[in-house]
Tab-separated table of C-alpha atoms and ligand atoms in Angstrom:
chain	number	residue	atom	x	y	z
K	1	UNK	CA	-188.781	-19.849	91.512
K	2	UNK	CA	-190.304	-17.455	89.125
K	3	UNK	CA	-192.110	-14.375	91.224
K	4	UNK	CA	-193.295	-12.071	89.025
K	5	UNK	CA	-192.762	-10.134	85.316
K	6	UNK	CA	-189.810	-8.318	86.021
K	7	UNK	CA	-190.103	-6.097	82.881
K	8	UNK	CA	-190.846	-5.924	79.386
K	9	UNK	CA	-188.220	-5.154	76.978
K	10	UNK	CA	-189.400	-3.176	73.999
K	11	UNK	CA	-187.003	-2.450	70.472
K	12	UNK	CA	-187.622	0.915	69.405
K	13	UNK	CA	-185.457	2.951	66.958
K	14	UNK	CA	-185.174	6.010	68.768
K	15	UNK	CA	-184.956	6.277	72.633
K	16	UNK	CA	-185.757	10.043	72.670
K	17	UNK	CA	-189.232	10.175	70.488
K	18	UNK	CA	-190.160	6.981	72.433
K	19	UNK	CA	-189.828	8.234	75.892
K	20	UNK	CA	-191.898	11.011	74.642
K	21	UNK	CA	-194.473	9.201	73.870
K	22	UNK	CA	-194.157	7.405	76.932
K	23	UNK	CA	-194.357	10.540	79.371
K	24	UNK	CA	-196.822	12.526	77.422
K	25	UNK	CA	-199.331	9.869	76.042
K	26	UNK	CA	-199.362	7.764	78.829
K	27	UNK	CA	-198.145	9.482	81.977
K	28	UNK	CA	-195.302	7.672	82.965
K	29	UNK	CA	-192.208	8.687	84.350
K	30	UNK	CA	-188.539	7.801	82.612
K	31	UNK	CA	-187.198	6.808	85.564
K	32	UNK	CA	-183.298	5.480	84.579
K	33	UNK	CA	-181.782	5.868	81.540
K	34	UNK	CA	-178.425	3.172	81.002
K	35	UNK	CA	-176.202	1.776	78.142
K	36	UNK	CA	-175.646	-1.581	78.429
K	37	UNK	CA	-172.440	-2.403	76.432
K	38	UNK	CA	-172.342	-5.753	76.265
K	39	UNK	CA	-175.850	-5.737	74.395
K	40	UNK	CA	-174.600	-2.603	72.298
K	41	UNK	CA	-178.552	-1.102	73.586
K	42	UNK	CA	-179.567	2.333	75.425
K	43	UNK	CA	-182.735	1.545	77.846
K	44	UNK	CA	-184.742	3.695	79.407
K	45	UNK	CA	-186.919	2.137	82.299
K	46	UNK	CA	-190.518	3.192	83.161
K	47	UNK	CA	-192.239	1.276	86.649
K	48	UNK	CA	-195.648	0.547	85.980
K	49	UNK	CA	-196.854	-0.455	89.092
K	50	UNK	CA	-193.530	-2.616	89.598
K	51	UNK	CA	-193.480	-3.906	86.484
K	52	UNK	CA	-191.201	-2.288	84.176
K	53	UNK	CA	-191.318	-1.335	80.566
K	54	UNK	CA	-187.560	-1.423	79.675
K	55	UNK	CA	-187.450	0.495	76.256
K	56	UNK	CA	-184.049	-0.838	73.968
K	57	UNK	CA	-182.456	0.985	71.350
K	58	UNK	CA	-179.368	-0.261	69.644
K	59	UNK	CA	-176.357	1.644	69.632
K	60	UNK	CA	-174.602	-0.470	66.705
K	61	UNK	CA	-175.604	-1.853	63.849
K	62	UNK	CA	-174.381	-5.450	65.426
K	63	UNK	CA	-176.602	-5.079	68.323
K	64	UNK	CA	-178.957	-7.689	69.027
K	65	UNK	CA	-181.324	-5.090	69.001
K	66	UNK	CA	-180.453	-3.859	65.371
K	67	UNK	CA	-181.107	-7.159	63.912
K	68	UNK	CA	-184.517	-7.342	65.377
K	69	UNK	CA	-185.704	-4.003	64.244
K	70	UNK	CA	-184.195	-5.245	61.107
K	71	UNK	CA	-186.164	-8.569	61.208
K	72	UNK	CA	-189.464	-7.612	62.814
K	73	UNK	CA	-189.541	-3.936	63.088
K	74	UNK	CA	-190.420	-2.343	66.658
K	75	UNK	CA	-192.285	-3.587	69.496
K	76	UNK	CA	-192.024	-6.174	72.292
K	77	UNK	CA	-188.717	-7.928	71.799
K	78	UNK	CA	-188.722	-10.071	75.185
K	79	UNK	CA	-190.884	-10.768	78.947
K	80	UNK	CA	-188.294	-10.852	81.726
K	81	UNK	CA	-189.288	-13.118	84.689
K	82	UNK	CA	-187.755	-12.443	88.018
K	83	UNK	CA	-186.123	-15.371	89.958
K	84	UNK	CA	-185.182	-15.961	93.007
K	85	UNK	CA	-182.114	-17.951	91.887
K	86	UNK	CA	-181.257	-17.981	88.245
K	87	UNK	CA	-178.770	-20.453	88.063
K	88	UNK	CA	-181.869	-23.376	89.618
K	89	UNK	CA	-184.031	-21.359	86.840
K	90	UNK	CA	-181.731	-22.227	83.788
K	91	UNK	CA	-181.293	-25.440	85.024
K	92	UNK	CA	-184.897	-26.265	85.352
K	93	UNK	CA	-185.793	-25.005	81.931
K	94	UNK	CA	-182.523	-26.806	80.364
K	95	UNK	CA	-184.064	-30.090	82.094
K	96	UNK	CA	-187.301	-29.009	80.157
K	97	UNK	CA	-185.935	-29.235	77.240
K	98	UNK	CA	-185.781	-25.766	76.436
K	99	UNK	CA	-182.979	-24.184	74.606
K	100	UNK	CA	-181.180	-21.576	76.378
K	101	UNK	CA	-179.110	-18.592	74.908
K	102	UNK	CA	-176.943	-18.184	77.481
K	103	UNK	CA	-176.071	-20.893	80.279
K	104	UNK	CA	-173.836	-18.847	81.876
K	105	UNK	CA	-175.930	-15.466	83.424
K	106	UNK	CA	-174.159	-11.794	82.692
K	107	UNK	CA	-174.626	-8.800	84.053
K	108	UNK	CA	-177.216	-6.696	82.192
K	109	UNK	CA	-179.243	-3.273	82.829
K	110	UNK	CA	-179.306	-2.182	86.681
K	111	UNK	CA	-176.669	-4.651	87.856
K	112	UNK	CA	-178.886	-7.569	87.372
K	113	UNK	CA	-178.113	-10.755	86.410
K	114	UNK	CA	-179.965	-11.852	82.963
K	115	UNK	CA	-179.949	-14.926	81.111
K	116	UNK	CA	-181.938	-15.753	77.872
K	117	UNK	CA	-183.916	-18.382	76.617
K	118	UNK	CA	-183.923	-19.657	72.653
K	119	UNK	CA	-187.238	-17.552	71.089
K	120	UNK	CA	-187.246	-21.304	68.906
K	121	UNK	CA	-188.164	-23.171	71.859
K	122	UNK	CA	-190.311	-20.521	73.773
K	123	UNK	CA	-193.461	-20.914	71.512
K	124	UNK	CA	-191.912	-17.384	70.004
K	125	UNK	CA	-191.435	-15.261	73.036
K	126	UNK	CA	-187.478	-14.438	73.921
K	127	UNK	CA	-187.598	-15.494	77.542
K	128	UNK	CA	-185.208	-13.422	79.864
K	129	UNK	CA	-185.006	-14.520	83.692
K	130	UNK	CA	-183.298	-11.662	85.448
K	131	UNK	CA	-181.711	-11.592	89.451
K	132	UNK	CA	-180.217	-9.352	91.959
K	133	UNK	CA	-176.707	-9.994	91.360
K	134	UNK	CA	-175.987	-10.970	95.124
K	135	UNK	CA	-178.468	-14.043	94.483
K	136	UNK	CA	-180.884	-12.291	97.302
K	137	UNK	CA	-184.505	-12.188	96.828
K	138	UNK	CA	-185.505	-8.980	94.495
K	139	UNK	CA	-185.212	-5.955	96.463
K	140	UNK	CA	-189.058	-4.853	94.894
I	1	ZN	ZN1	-184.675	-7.231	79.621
């Protein structure tokens, strides 16, 4: 079951001037900063009331991030819902109808499970359902 937005993910060229902005315009605290290597992206997280703004920058011109930038230039790249079960979550939306980037969850930023769903059949909004990695209910 979906219980809340998890995050936000947001493509920006350059993690440093965004955090910036971030902190000083708006007041927020950078409160993680991780690579994730198997999306070739830096993140920096920021909890807005327990919803999270996860900032992306690419570290490769391959990344999935890259090509967006590329594409669309920067702002919101994807809304993360958080599940209590992931696997159920995929399922459901595969019985939908929906096309799914990944059937098989991996492990993404902060240990979480994340899967993604196809932008194509989303009415344009890359889809990300993220989960503890023990399965557990979200430790929020
Ligand atoms: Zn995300």
């Amino acid at each position: 079951m979906i219980q809340r937005i998890d995050h936000l993910g947001i493509a920006v060229r350059s993690l440093d001037e965004t955090v910036k902005y971030y902190e000083k315009a708006l007041g927020l605290k950078c409160e993680r900063l991780e690579e994730v290597a198997s999306q070739k992206v830096k993140t920096a997280f920021f909890d807005v009331g327990g919803t999270h703004i996860e900032l992306l920058e690419p570290t490769s011109p391959d990344s999935p991030i890259a090509a967006f930038l590329e594409k669309r230039g920067e702002g919101i790249h994807h809304v993360a819902f958080a599940t209590d079960d992931i696997g159920a979550q995929l399922g459901e939306a595969k019985n939908a109808g929906v096309k799914l980037i990944h059937e098989v969850p991996f492990e993404g930023a902060a240990g979480k499970l994340v899967a993604f769903l196809h932008p194509k059949s989303t009415y344009g909004v890359l889809t990300e359902f993220c989960a503890p990695k023990d399965g557990a209910a979200s430790h929020h």
